[in-house]
Amino acid sequence: MKLIFKARRLFSRKNYDLPIFNQQTTYIKEASKALLNMVQTTDSTMWKHLEQEVKACEVQADALLPDFYEELYRHFYSNSERADLQSLANFIDDFLDYINTCAKSFLLYSPTKIDDQIADLAQYIDAQADALNIIMGLMKHGQSNYSSIVLQCDRITELEHAADEAYEDYIGYIFKHEKNGVELMKYKNIAEVLETATDSAKTISDLIRKIILRYV
């Protein structure tokens, strides 16, 4: 898909509405919703179908990047602007990659059950995806929406902290209650990739904080 940039300088103090970021976060939300559906079933056929949905989002999002890089270096940006824009696109892409890894983990490990803590971690990822979509909707008027953007960044950070606590509690729980060593490692590995995905979302929000402080 060819990205169309109407403004000569897309990244300015008044306009943060870059098409790629809105498209990326739309794919993230679709993927996180599919992941959330995965933790609500133990049907391997459904897992396969939902994993394919996540993979499709990841592939489509990857296809956005070449055109973005081309446009990024075609226009007149300062080095710091270009670096921030490129990092933001890459960090958002990383988050979607982690969601894809989460989806694959269910097919790889085939857990016999989905514990509540696993479902909670998937819900945190989905909530972070919601916050990112809200942020991108606010970036068009970043200066006037500064407080609202910061609020959503705070929300992403809170969710990441909650995920850390849920992960730590869950690891303690399974080591205490799961007697099958193979199953224990399955649950541990699935929880770990889910928690890592929430870390990735926080990386995005941290960069957004820096961007709006620098340019707004």
Coordinates of N, CA and C in Angstrom, one line a residue:
M1 N 0.8 -1.2 0.0 CA 0.0 0.0 0.0 C 0.9 1.2 0.0
K2 N 0.6 2.2 -0.9 CA 1.4 3.4 -1.0 C 0.8 4.4 -0.1
L3 N 1.6 4.9 0.8 CA 1.2 5.9 1.8 C 1.2 7.3 1.1
I4 N 0.1 8.1 1.4 CA 0.0 9.4 0.8 C 0.2 10.4 1.9
F5 N 1.2 11.3 1.8 CA 1.4 12.3 2.8 C 1.0 13.6 2.2
K6 N 0.0 14.3 2.7 CA -0.5 15.5 2.1 C 0.4 16.7 2.5
A7 N 0.9 16.7 3.7 CA 1.7 17.8 4.2 C 3.2 17.6 3.9
R8 N 3.9 18.7 3.6 CA 5.3 18.6 3.3 C 6.1 18.1 4.5
R9 N 5.7 18.7 5.6 CA 6.3 18.3 6.9 C 5.2 17.7 7.8
L10 N 5.2 16.4 7.9 CA 4.1 15.8 8.6 C 4.3 15.9 10.1
F11 N 5.5 16.0 10.5 CA 5.8 16.0 11.9 C 6.1 17.5 12.4
S12 N 5.2 18.2 12.8 CA 5.3 19.6 13.2 C 4.7 19.8 14.6
R13 N 4.8 21.0 15.1 CA 4.3 21.3 16.4 C 2.7 21.2 16.4
K14 N 2.1 21.3 15.2 CA 0.7 21.3 15.1 C 0.1 20.0 14.6
N15 N 0.8 19.2 13.9 CA 0.2 18.0 13.3 C 1.1 16.8 13.5
Y16 N 0.5 15.9 14.3 CA 1.1 14.6 14.5 C 0.4 13.4 13.9
D17 N -0.5 13.8 13.0 CA -1.4 12.8 12.4 C -0.8 12.1 11.2
L18 N 0.2 11.1 11.5 CA 0.8 10.4 10.5 C 0.1 9.1 10.1
P19 N -0.3 8.9 8.9 CA -1.1 7.8 8.5 C -0.6 6.5 8.9
I20 N 0.8 6.2 8.9 CA 1.3 4.9 9.2 C 1.0 4.6 10.7
F21 N 1.1 5.5 11.6 CA 0.9 5.2 13.0 C -0.6 4.8 13.2
N22 N -1.5 5.5 12.6 CA -2.9 5.1 12.7 C -3.2 3.7 12.2
Q23 N -2.6 3.4 11.0 CA -2.8 2.1 10.4 C -2.1 1.0 11.3
Q24 N -0.9 1.3 11.8 CA -0.3 0.3 12.6 C -1.1 0.0 13.8
T25 N -1.6 1.0 14.5 CA -2.3 0.7 15.8 C -3.7 0.1 15.5
T26 N -4.2 0.3 14.3 CA -5.4 -0.4 13.9 C -5.2 -1.9 13.8
Y27 N -4.1 -2.2 13.2 CA -3.7 -3.6 13.1 C -3.4 -4.2 14.5
I28 N -2.8 -3.4 15.3 CA -2.5 -3.9 16.7 C -3.8 -4.2 17.4
K29 N -4.7 -3.4 17.3 CA -6.0 -3.6 18.0 C -6.7 -4.9 17.4
E30 N -6.7 -5.1 16.1 CA -7.2 -6.3 15.5 C -6.5 -7.5 16.1
A31 N -5.2 -7.4 16.1 CA -4.4 -8.6 16.6 C -4.6 -8.8 18.1
S32 N -4.7 -7.8 18.9 CA -4.9 -8.0 20.3 C -6.2 -8.6 20.6
K33 N -7.2 -8.2 19.8 CA -8.6 -8.8 20.0 C -8.6 -10.2 19.7
A34 N -7.9 -10.6 18.6 CA -7.8 -12.0 18.3 C -7.0 -12.8 19.4
L35 N -6.0 -12.2 19.9 CA -5.2 -12.8 21.0 C -6.1 -13.0 22.2
L36 N -6.9 -12.0 22.5 CA -7.9 -12.1 23.6 C -8.9 -13.2 23.5
N37 N -9.3 -13.4 22.2 CA -10.2 -14.6 21.9 C -9.5 -15.9 22.1
M38 N -8.2 -15.9 21.9 CA -7.4 -17.2 22.0 C -7.4 -17.6 23.5
V39 N -7.4 -16.7 24.4 CA -7.3 -17.1 25.8 C -8.7 -17.5 26.4
Q40 N -9.7 -17.4 25.6 CA -11.0 -17.8 26.0 C -11.4 -19.1 25.5
T41 N -10.5 -19.9 25.0 CA -10.8 -21.2 24.5 C -9.6 -22.1 24.6
T42 N -9.8 -23.4 24.6 CA -8.7 -24.4 24.4 C -8.8 -25.2 23.2
D43 N -9.6 -24.7 22.3 CA -9.9 -25.4 21.0 C -8.7 -25.1 20.0
S44 N -7.9 -26.1 19.7 CA -6.7 -25.9 18.9 C -7.1 -25.4 17.5
T45 N -8.2 -25.8 17.0 CA -8.6 -25.4 15.6 C -8.9 -23.9 15.7
M46 N -9.6 -23.4 16.7 CA -9.8 -22.0 16.9 C -8.5 -21.2 17.1
W47 N -7.6 -21.8 17.9 CA -6.3 -21.2 18.0 C -5.6 -20.9 16.7
K48 N -5.7 -22.0 15.8 CA -5.0 -21.8 14.5 C -5.7 -20.7 13.7
H49 N -7.0 -20.7 13.7 CA -7.7 -19.6 13.0 C -7.3 -18.2 13.5
L50 N -7.3 -18.1 14.8 CA -7.0 -16.8 15.4 C -5.6 -16.4 15.2
E51 N -4.7 -17.4 15.3 CA -3.3 -17.1 15.1 C -3.0 -16.6 13.6
Q52 N -3.8 -17.1 12.7 CA -3.7 -16.7 11.3 C -4.2 -15.2 11.2
E53 N -5.2 -14.9 12.0 CA -5.7 -13.5 11.9 C -4.6 -12.5 12.5
V54 N -3.9 -12.9 13.5 CA -2.9 -12.1 14.1 C -1.7 -12.0 13.1
K55 N -1.3 -13.1 12.5 CA -0.3 -13.1 11.5 C -0.6 -12.2 10.3
A56 N -1.8 -12.2 9.9 CA -2.2 -11.4 8.7 C -2.1 -9.9 9.1
C57 N -2.4 -9.5 10.3 CA -2.2 -8.1 10.8 C -0.7 -7.8 10.8
E58 N 0.1 -8.7 11.2 CA 1.5 -8.5 11.3 C 2.1 -8.3 9.9
V59 N 1.7 -9.1 9.0 CA 2.2 -9.0 7.6 C 1.8 -7.7 6.9
Q60 N 0.5 -7.3 7.1 CA 0.0 -6.1 6.6 C 0.7 -4.8 7.2
A61 N 1.0 -4.9 8.4 CA 1.7 -3.8 9.1 C 3.1 -3.7 8.6
D62 N 3.8 -4.8 8.4 CA 5.2 -4.8 7.9 C 5.2 -4.2 6.5
A63 N 4.2 -4.4 5.7 CA 4.1 -3.8 4.4 C 4.1 -2.3 4.3
L64 N 3.7 -1.7 5.5 CA 3.6 -0.2 5.5 C 5.0 0.4 5.6
L65 N 6.0 -0.3 6.2 CA 7.2 0.3 6.5 C 8.1 0.8 5.4
P66 N 8.2 0.0 4.3 CA 9.1 0.5 3.2 C 8.6 1.9 2.6
D67 N 7.3 2.0 2.4 CA 6.9 3.3 1.9 C 7.1 4.4 2.9
F68 N 6.9 4.1 4.2 CA 7.2 5.1 5.2 C 8.6 5.6 5.2
Y69 N 9.5 4.6 5.1 CA 11.0 5.0 5.1 C 11.3 5.9 3.9
E70 N 10.7 5.5 2.8 CA 10.9 6.3 1.6 C 10.5 7.7 1.7
E71 N 9.3 7.9 2.3 CA 8.7 9.2 2.5 C 9.5 10.0 3.6
L72 N 9.9 9.3 4.6 CA 10.6 9.9 5.7 C 11.9 10.6 5.2
Y73 N 12.6 9.9 4.3 CA 13.9 10.5 3.8 C 13.7 11.4 2.6
R74 N 12.5 11.4 2.1 CA 12.3 12.3 0.9 C 12.0 13.7 1.4
H75 N 11.5 13.9 2.6 CA 11.1 15.2 3.1 C 12.2 15.8 4.0
F76 N 12.1 17.1 4.3 CA 13.1 17.8 5.0 C 12.8 17.7 6.5
Y77 N 13.4 16.7 7.2 CA 13.3 16.6 8.6 C 14.7 16.8 9.3
S78 N 14.7 17.3 10.5 CA 15.9 17.4 11.2 C 16.3 15.9 11.6
N79 N 17.5 15.7 12.0 CA 18.0 14.4 12.3 C 17.2 13.9 13.5
S80 N 16.9 14.7 14.5 CA 16.2 14.3 15.7 C 14.7 13.9 15.3
E81 N 14.1 14.7 14.5 CA 12.7 14.4 14.0 C 12.7 13.0 13.3
R82 N 13.6 12.9 12.4 CA 13.6 11.6 11.6 C 13.9 10.4 12.5
A83 N 14.8 10.6 13.5 CA 15.1 9.5 14.4 C 13.9 9.1 15.2
D84 N 13.2 10.1 15.7 CA 12.0 9.9 16.5 C 10.9 9.2 15.7
L85 N 10.7 9.7 14.5 CA 9.6 9.1 13.7 C 9.9 7.6 13.3
Q86 N 11.2 7.4 13.0 CA 11.6 6.0 12.6 C 11.5 5.1 13.8
S87 N 11.9 5.6 15.0 CA 11.9 4.8 16.2 C 10.4 4.4 16.6
L88 N 9.6 5.4 16.5 CA 8.2 5.2 16.8 C 7.5 4.1 15.9
A89 N 7.8 4.2 14.6 CA 7.2 3.2 13.7 C 7.8 1.8 14.0
N90 N 9.1 1.8 14.3 CA 9.7 0.5 14.6 C 9.2 -0.1 16.0
F91 N 9.0 0.8 17.0 CA 8.6 0.3 18.3 C 7.1 -0.2 18.2
I92 N 6.3 0.5 17.4 CA 4.9 0.0 17.2 C 4.9 -1.3 16.5
D93 N 5.8 -1.4 15.5 CA 5.9 -2.7 14.7 C 6.4 -3.8 15.7
D94 N 7.3 -3.5 16.6 CA 7.8 -4.5 17.5 C 6.6 -5.0 18.4
F95 N 5.8 -4.1 18.9 CA 4.7 -4.5 19.7 C 3.8 -5.5 19.0
L96 N 3.5 -5.3 17.7 CA 2.7 -6.2 16.9 C 3.4 -7.5 16.7
D97 N 4.7 -7.5 16.6 CA 5.5 -8.7 16.5 C 5.4 -9.5 17.7
Y98 N 5.4 -8.8 18.9 CA 5.3 -9.6 20.2 C 3.9 -10.2 20.3
I99 N 2.9 -9.5 19.9 CA 1.5 -10.1 19.9 C 1.5 -11.3 19.0
N100 N 2.1 -11.2 17.9 CA 2.2 -12.4 17.0 C 2.9 -13.6 17.7
T101 N 4.0 -13.3 18.4 CA 4.7 -14.3 19.1 C 3.8 -14.9 20.2
C102 N 3.1 -14.1 20.9 CA 2.1 -14.6 21.9 C 1.1 -15.6 21.3
A103 N 0.6 -15.2 20.1 CA -0.4 -16.1 19.5 C 0.3 -17.4 19.1
K104 N 1.5 -17.3 18.6 CA 2.2 -18.5 18.2 C 2.4 -19.4 19.3
S105 N 2.6 -18.8 20.5 CA 3.0 -19.6 21.7 C 1.9 -20.6 22.1
F106 N 0.7 -20.3 21.8 CA -0.4 -21.2 22.1 C -0.4 -22.4 21.2
L107 N 0.0 -22.2 20.0 CA 0.1 -23.3 19.0 C 1.3 -24.2 19.3
L108 N 2.4 -23.5 19.7 CA 3.6 -24.2 20.0 C 3.5 -25.1 21.2
Y109 N 3.0 -24.5 22.3 CA 2.9 -25.2 23.6 C 1.7 -26.0 23.9
S110 N 0.6 -25.7 23.2 CA -0.7 -26.4 23.3 C -1.0 -26.6 24.8
P111 N -1.2 -25.6 25.6 CA -1.6 -25.7 27.0 C -2.9 -26.4 27.2
T112 N -3.0 -27.2 28.2 CA -4.3 -28.0 28.4 C -5.3 -27.1 29.1
K113 N -4.9 -26.0 29.6 CA -5.9 -25.1 30.3 C -5.3 -23.7 30.1
I114 N -6.2 -22.7 30.3 CA -5.9 -21.3 30.3 C -6.2 -20.7 31.7
D115 N -5.1 -20.5 32.5 CA -5.3 -20.0 33.8 C -5.8 -18.5 33.8
D116 N -6.4 -18.1 34.8 CA -6.9 -16.7 34.9 C -5.8 -15.7 34.7
Q117 N -4.7 -16.0 35.2 CA -3.6 -15.0 35.1 C -3.1 -14.8 33.6
I118 N -3.2 -15.9 32.9 CA -2.8 -15.8 31.4 C -3.8 -14.9 30.7
A119 N -5.1 -15.2 31.0 CA -6.2 -14.4 30.4 C -6.0 -12.9 30.8
D120 N -5.6 -12.6 32.1 CA -5.4 -11.3 32.5 C -4.3 -10.6 31.7
L121 N -3.2 -11.3 31.5 CA -2.1 -10.7 30.7 C -2.6 -10.3 29.3
A122 N -3.4 -11.2 28.7 CA -3.9 -10.9 27.3 C -4.8 -9.7 27.4
Q123 N -5.6 -9.5 28.5 CA -6.5 -8.4 28.6 C -5.7 -7.1 28.8
Y124 N -4.5 -7.2 29.4 CA -3.7 -6.0 29.6 C -3.1 -5.5 28.2
I125 N -2.7 -6.5 27.4 CA -2.3 -6.2 26.1 C -3.4 -5.5 25.3
D126 N -4.6 -6.1 25.3 CA -5.7 -5.5 24.6 C -6.0 -4.1 25.1
A127 N -5.9 -3.8 26.4 CA -6.2 -2.5 26.9 C -5.1 -1.5 26.5
Q128 N -3.8 -2.0 26.4 CA -2.8 -1.1 25.9 C -3.0 -0.8 24.4
A129 N -3.5 -1.7 23.6 CA -3.8 -1.5 22.2 C -4.9 -0.4 22.1
D130 N -5.9 -0.5 23.0 CA -6.9 0.6 23.0 C -6.3 2.0 23.3
A131 N -5.4 2.0 24.3 CA -4.8 3.3 24.6 C -4.0 3.9 23.5
L132 N -3.3 3.0 22.8 CA -2.5 3.4 21.6 C -3.4 4.0 20.5
N133 N -4.5 3.4 20.3 CA -5.4 3.9 19.3 C -5.9 5.2 19.7
I134 N -6.2 5.4 21.0 CA -6.7 6.7 21.4 C -5.6 7.8 21.2
I135 N -4.4 7.4 21.6 CA -3.3 8.4 21.4 C -3.1 8.8 20.0
M136 N -3.2 7.9 19.1 CA -3.0 8.2 17.7 C -4.1 9.1 17.1
G137 N -5.3 8.9 17.7 CA -6.4 9.8 17.3 C -6.3 11.2 17.9
L138 N -5.5 11.3 18.9 CA -5.2 12.7 19.6 C -4.1 13.4 19.0
M139 N -3.2 12.7 18.3 CA -1.9 13.3 17.8 C -2.1 14.3 16.7
K140 N -3.3 14.3 16.1 CA -3.5 15.3 15.0 C -3.5 16.7 15.6
H141 N -3.9 16.8 16.8 CA -3.9 18.1 17.5 C -3.1 17.9 18.8
G142 N -1.8 17.5 18.7 CA -1.1 17.1 19.8 C -0.9 18.2 20.9
Q143 N -0.8 19.4 20.4 CA -0.6 20.5 21.4 C -1.8 20.7 22.3
S144 N -3.0 20.7 21.7 CA -4.2 20.9 22.5 C -4.6 19.7 23.3
N145 N -4.1 18.5 22.8 CA -4.5 17.3 23.4 C -3.4 16.7 24.3
Y146 N -2.4 17.6 24.7 CA -1.3 17.1 25.5 C -1.7 16.3 26.7
S147 N -2.5 16.9 27.5 CA -2.9 16.2 28.8 C -3.6 14.9 28.5
S148 N -4.4 14.8 27.5 CA -5.1 13.5 27.2 C -4.1 12.5 26.7
I149 N -3.1 12.9 25.9 CA -2.1 12.0 25.5 C -1.3 11.4 26.7
V150 N -0.9 12.3 27.5 CA -0.1 11.9 28.7 C -1.0 10.9 29.6
L151 N -2.3 11.2 29.7 CA -3.1 10.3 30.5 C -3.1 8.9 29.9
Q152 N -3.2 8.8 28.6 CA -3.2 7.5 28.0 C -1.8 6.8 28.1
C153 N -0.7 7.6 28.0 CA 0.6 7.0 28.3 C 0.7 6.5 29.7
D154 N 0.1 7.2 30.7 CA 0.1 6.8 32.0 C -0.7 5.5 32.1
R155 N -1.7 5.4 31.4 CA -2.6 4.2 31.4 C -1.7 3.0 30.9
I156 N -1.0 3.1 29.9 CA -0.2 2.1 29.3 C 0.9 1.6 30.4
T157 N 1.5 2.6 31.0 CA 2.5 2.3 32.1 C 1.8 1.5 33.2
E158 N 0.6 2.0 33.6 CA -0.1 1.3 34.7 C -0.4 -0.2 34.3
L159 N -0.8 -0.4 33.1 CA -1.1 -1.7 32.6 C 0.2 -2.6 32.6
E160 N 1.3 -2.0 32.2 CA 2.6 -2.7 32.2 C 3.0 -3.1 33.6
H161 N 2.8 -2.2 34.6 CA 3.1 -2.6 36.0 C 2.1 -3.7 36.5
A162 N 0.9 -3.6 36.1 CA -0.1 -4.6 36.5 C 0.3 -6.0 35.9
A163 N 0.8 -6.0 34.7 CA 1.2 -7.2 34.0 C 2.5 -7.8 34.7
D164 N 3.4 -6.9 35.1 CA 4.5 -7.4 35.9 C 4.1 -8.1 37.1
E165 N 3.2 -7.6 37.9 CA 2.7 -8.2 39.1 C 2.0 -9.5 38.8
A166 N 1.2 -9.5 37.8 CA 0.4 -10.7 37.4 C 1.4 -11.8 37.0
Y167 N 2.4 -11.5 36.3 CA 3.4 -12.5 35.8 C 4.1 -13.0 37.0
E168 N 4.6 -12.2 37.9 CA 5.3 -12.6 39.1 C 4.5 -13.5 40.0
D169 N 3.2 -13.1 40.2 CA 2.3 -13.9 41.0 C 2.1 -15.3 40.3
Y170 N 1.9 -15.2 39.0 CA 1.6 -16.5 38.3 C 2.8 -17.5 38.4
I171 N 4.0 -16.9 38.2 CA 5.2 -17.8 38.3 C 5.2 -18.5 39.6
G172 N 5.0 -17.7 40.7 CA 5.0 -18.3 42.0 C 3.9 -19.4 42.2
Y173 N 2.7 -19.1 41.6 CA 1.6 -20.0 41.6 C 1.8 -21.3 40.9
I174 N 2.4 -21.3 39.7 CA 2.5 -22.5 39.0 C 3.7 -23.4 39.6
F175 N 4.7 -22.7 40.1 CA 5.8 -23.5 40.7 C 5.3 -24.2 42.0
K176 N 4.3 -23.6 42.6 CA 3.7 -24.2 43.8 C 2.7 -25.3 43.5
H177 N 1.9 -25.1 42.5 CA 0.8 -26.0 42.3 C 0.9 -26.9 41.1
E178 N 1.7 -26.6 40.1 CA 1.8 -27.4 38.9 C 2.9 -28.5 39.1
K179 N 2.5 -29.8 39.2 CA 3.5 -30.8 39.5 C 4.1 -31.4 38.3
N180 N 3.5 -31.2 37.1 CA 4.0 -31.7 35.8 C 5.0 -30.7 35.3
G181 N 6.3 -31.1 35.2 CA 7.3 -30.2 34.8 C 7.2 -29.7 33.4
V182 N 6.7 -30.5 32.5 CA 6.5 -30.1 31.1 C 5.4 -29.0 31.0
E183 N 4.3 -29.3 31.7 CA 3.2 -28.3 31.7 C 3.6 -27.0 32.4
L184 N 4.4 -27.1 33.4 CA 4.9 -25.9 34.1 C 5.7 -25.0 33.2
M185 N 6.6 -25.6 32.4 CA 7.4 -24.8 31.5 C 6.5 -24.2 30.4
K186 N 5.5 -24.9 29.9 CA 4.6 -24.4 28.9 C 3.9 -23.1 29.5
Y187 N 3.4 -23.2 30.7 CA 2.7 -22.0 31.2 C 3.6 -20.8 31.5
K188 N 4.8 -21.2 32.0 CA 5.8 -20.2 32.2 C 6.2 -19.4 31.0
N189 N 6.5 -20.2 29.9 CA 6.9 -19.5 28.6 C 5.8 -18.7 28.0
I190 N 4.6 -19.2 28.1 CA 3.4 -18.4 27.5 C 3.3 -17.1 28.3
A191 N 3.3 -17.2 29.6 CA 3.2 -16.0 30.4 C 4.3 -15.0 30.2
E192 N 5.5 -15.5 30.0 CA 6.7 -14.7 29.7 C 6.5 -13.9 28.5
V193 N 6.1 -14.5 27.4 CA 5.9 -13.7 26.1 C 4.8 -12.7 26.2
L194 N 3.8 -13.0 26.9 CA 2.7 -12.1 27.1 C 3.2 -10.9 27.9
E195 N 3.9 -11.1 29.0 CA 4.4 -10.0 29.8 C 5.4 -9.2 29.0
T196 N 6.2 -9.8 28.2 CA 7.2 -9.1 27.3 C 6.4 -8.1 26.4
A197 N 5.3 -8.6 25.9 CA 4.5 -7.7 25.0 C 4.1 -6.5 25.7
T198 N 3.7 -6.6 26.9 CA 3.3 -5.3 27.6 C 4.4 -4.4 27.9
D199 N 5.6 -4.9 28.0 CA 6.8 -4.1 28.1 C 7.0 -3.3 26.8
S200 N 6.8 -4.0 25.7 CA 7.0 -3.3 24.4 C 6.0 -2.2 24.2
A201 N 4.8 -2.3 24.7 CA 3.8 -1.2 24.6 C 4.3 0.0 25.5
K202 N 4.9 -0.3 26.6 CA 5.4 0.8 27.5 C 6.5 1.5 26.8
T203 N 7.4 0.8 26.0 CA 8.4 1.4 25.3 C 7.9 2.5 24.3
I204 N 6.8 2.1 23.7 CA 6.1 3.1 22.7 C 5.7 4.3 23.5
S205 N 5.0 4.1 24.6 CA 4.4 5.2 25.4 C 5.5 6.1 25.9
D206 N 6.7 5.5 26.3 CA 7.8 6.3 26.8 C 8.3 7.2 25.7
L207 N 8.4 6.7 24.5 CA 8.9 7.5 23.3 C 7.9 8.6 23.0
I208 N 6.6 8.3 23.1 CA 5.6 9.3 22.8 C 5.7 10.5 23.8
R209 N 5.9 10.1 25.0 CA 6.1 11.2 26.1 C 7.3 12.1 25.7
K210 N 8.4 11.5 25.2 CA 9.6 12.3 24.8 C 9.2 13.2 23.6
I211 N 8.5 12.6 22.7 CA 8.2 13.4 21.5 C 7.3 14.6 21.8
I212 N 6.3 14.4 22.6 CA 5.4 15.5 22.8 C 6.0 16.5 23.7
L213 N 6.9 16.1 24.6 CA 7.7 17.1 25.4 C 8.6 17.9 24.6
R214 N 9.2 17.3 23.6 CA 10.2 17.9 22.7 C 9.6 18.9 21.7
Y215 N 8.4 18.5 21.2 CA 7.9 19.2 20.0 C 6.6 20.0 20.3
V216 N 5.9 19.7 21.4 CA 4.6 20.4 21.6 C 4.9 21.7 22.3

